[in-house]
Each structure stands twice: as C-alpha cells, then as structure tokens.
mmCIF file of C-alpha atoms in Angstrom:
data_model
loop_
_atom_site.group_PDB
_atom_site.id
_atom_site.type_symbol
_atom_site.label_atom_id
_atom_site.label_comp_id
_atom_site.label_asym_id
_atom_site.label_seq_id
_atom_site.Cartn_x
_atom_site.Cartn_y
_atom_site.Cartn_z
ATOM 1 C CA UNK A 5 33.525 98.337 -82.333
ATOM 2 C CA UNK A 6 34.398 97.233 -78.782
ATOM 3 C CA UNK A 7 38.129 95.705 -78.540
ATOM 4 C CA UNK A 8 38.330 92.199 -78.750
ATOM 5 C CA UNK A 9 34.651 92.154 -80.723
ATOM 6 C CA UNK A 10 33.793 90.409 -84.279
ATOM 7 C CA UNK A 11 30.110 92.401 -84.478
ATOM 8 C CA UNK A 12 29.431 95.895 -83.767
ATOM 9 C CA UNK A 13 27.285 97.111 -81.000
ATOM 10 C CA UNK A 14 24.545 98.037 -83.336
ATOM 11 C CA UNK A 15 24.375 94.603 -84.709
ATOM 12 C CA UNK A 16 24.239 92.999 -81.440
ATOM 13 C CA UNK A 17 21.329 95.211 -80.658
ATOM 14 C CA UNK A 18 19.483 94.599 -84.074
ATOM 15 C CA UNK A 19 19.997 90.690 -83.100
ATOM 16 C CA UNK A 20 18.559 90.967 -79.752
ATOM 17 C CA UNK A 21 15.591 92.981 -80.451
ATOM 18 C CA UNK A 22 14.796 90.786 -83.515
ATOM 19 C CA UNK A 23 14.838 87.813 -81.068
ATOM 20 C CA UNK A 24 12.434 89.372 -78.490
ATOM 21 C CA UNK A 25 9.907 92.250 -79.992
ATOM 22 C CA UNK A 26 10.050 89.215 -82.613
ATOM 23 C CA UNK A 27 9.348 86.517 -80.271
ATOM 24 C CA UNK A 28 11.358 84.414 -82.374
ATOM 25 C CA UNK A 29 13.739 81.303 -81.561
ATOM 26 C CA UNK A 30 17.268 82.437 -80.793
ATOM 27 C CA UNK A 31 18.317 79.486 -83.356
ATOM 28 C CA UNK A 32 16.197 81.318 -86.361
ATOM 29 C CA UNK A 33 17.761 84.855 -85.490
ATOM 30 C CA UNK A 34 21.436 83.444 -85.323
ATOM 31 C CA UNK A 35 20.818 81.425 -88.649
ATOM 32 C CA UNK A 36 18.985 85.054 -90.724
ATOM 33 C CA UNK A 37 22.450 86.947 -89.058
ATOM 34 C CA UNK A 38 24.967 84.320 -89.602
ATOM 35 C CA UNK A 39 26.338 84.131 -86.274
ATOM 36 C CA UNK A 40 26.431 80.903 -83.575
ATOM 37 C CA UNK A 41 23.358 80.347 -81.218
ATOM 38 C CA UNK A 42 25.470 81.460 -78.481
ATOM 39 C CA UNK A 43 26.253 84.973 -80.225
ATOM 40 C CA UNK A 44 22.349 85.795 -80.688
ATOM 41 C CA UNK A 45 21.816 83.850 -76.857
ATOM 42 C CA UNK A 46 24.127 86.588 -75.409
ATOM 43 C CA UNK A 47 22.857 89.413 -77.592
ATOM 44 C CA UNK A 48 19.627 89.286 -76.315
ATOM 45 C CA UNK A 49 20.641 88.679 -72.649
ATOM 46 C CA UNK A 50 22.763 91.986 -72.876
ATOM 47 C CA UNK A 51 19.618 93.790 -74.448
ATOM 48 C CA UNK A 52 16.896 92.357 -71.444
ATOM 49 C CA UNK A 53 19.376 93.169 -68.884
ATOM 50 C CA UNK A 54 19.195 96.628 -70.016
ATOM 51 C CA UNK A 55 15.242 96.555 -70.411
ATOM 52 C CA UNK A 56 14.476 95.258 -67.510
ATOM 53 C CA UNK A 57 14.506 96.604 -64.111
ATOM 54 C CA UNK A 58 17.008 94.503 -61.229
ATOM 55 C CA UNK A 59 14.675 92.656 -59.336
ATOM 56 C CA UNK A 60 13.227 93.371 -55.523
ATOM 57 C CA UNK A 61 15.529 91.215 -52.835
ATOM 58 C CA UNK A 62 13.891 88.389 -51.283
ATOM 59 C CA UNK A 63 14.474 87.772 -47.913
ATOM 60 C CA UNK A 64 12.515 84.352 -47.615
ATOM 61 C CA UNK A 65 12.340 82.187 -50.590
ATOM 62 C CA UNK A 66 9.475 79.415 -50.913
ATOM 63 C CA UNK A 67 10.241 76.779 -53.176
ATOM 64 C CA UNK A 68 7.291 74.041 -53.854
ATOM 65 C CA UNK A 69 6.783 71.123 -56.510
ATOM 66 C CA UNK A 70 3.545 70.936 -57.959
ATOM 67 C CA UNK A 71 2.333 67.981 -60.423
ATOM 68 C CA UNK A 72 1.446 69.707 -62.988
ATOM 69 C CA UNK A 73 -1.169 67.672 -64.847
ATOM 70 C CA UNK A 74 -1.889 63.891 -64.709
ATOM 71 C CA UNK A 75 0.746 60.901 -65.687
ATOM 72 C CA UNK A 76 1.201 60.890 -69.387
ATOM 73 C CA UNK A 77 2.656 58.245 -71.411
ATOM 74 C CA UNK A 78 5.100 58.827 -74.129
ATOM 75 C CA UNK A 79 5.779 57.062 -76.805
ATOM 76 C CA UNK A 80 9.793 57.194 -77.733
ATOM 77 C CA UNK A 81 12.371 55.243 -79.897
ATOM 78 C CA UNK A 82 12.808 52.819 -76.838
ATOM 79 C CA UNK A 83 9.189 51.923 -76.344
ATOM 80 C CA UNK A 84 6.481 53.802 -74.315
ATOM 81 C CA UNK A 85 7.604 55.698 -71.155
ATOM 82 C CA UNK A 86 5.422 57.451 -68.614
ATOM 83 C CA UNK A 87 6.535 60.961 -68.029
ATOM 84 C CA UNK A 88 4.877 62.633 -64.669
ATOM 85 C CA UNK A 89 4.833 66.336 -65.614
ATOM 86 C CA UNK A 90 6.103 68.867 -62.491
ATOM 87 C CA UNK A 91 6.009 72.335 -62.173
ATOM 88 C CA UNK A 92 8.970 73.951 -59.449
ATOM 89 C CA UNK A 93 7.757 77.132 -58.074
ATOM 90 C CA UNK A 94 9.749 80.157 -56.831
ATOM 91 C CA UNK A 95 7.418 82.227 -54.582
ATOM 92 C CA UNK A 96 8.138 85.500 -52.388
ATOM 93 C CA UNK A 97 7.517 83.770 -48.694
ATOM 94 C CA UNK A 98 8.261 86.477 -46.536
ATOM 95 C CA UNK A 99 5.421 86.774 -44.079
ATOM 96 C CA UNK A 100 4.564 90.385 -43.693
ATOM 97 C CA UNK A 101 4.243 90.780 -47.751
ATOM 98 C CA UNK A 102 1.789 89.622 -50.045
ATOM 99 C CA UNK A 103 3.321 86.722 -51.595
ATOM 100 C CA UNK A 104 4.071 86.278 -55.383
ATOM 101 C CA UNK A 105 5.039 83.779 -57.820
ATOM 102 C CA UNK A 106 9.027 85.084 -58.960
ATOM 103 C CA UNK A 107 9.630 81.747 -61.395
ATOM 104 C CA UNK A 108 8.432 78.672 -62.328
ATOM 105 C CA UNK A 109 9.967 75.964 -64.013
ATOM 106 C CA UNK A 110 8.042 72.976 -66.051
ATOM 107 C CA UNK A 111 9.725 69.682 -66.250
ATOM 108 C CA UNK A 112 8.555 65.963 -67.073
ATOM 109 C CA UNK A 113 9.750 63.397 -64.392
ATOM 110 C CA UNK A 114 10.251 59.429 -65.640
ATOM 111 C CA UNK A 115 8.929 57.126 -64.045
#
C-alpha cells in the first residue's frame, strides 16, 4: 500500500475501471465499494490520466456560445421557469490547422 493510503493500488484500479469500461455513475461504484464519491471520483481520474494520451498544445483557442435548442420552459417547485439551453465550445483556432472541436460544455441559462 502507498504511505499515507486507506485502499490499495489494486483496489483503486478495480474502482476506476468499474466506473469507466462500466460506464457507470461514480456514485453507484463508490456505494458497491464502500468508499466516498470523492474516493471512486479520484480513482478513475488517476486511471484516465494514465489511459489517455496528454493532449496537443493549442496555440489559439476559440471559444463560442451556441443556443443549443429553442427556449424551454420548466416546470419547478417555485412555479414555471424558462430555461434557454447553451452549448460553450472549445475549438482549435489556429489558422494554418484544420480546426477541431477540443470541449464542449451544455448548460441551461434562466431567463
């Protein structure tokens, strides 16, 4: 076990991988292991760091707000509110590449 650790490396790895090849909520894993949210959360952090390769630098970043779909209203404990749905895209802007979507981000907007 690593010092200052209360689960062993192979557990951490069992929790991570059961969170993504499993494509199950971090809350689910974390409840079938018996640790805290934030135990499984950094489990499987640790494991996609090591899967995945460090990303390409970008030397121009675009950033653009899209709405995403029309003005929905939603109905809540408080009464109805309208919600206007955005997407916030992260795109490769540098002008002599291709460009390329790097992140998006979905979020409803009141009002």
């Amino acid at each position: 076990m690593p010092a200052r650790s209360r689960l062993t490396t192979r557990l951490r790895e069992k929790i991570g991988s059961a969170i993504a090849s499993g494509n199950r909520a971090v809350s689910e894993v974390a409840s079938e292991y018996q640790v805290a949210w934030s135990t499984a959360h950094r489990a499987l952090i640790a494991l996609a760091n090591q899967w995945l390769p460090e990303p390409e630098p970008t030397r121009v970043l675009g950033i653009d707000e899209t709405r995403a779909r029309s003005v929905r209203w939603v109905l809540e404990e408080a009464g109805w509110t309208r919600s206007n749905p955005w997407m916030t895209s992260f795109v490769n802007a540098d002008p002599t590449l291709p460009g390329h979507l790097l992140a998006r981000s979905w979020r409803p907007v009141p009002g």
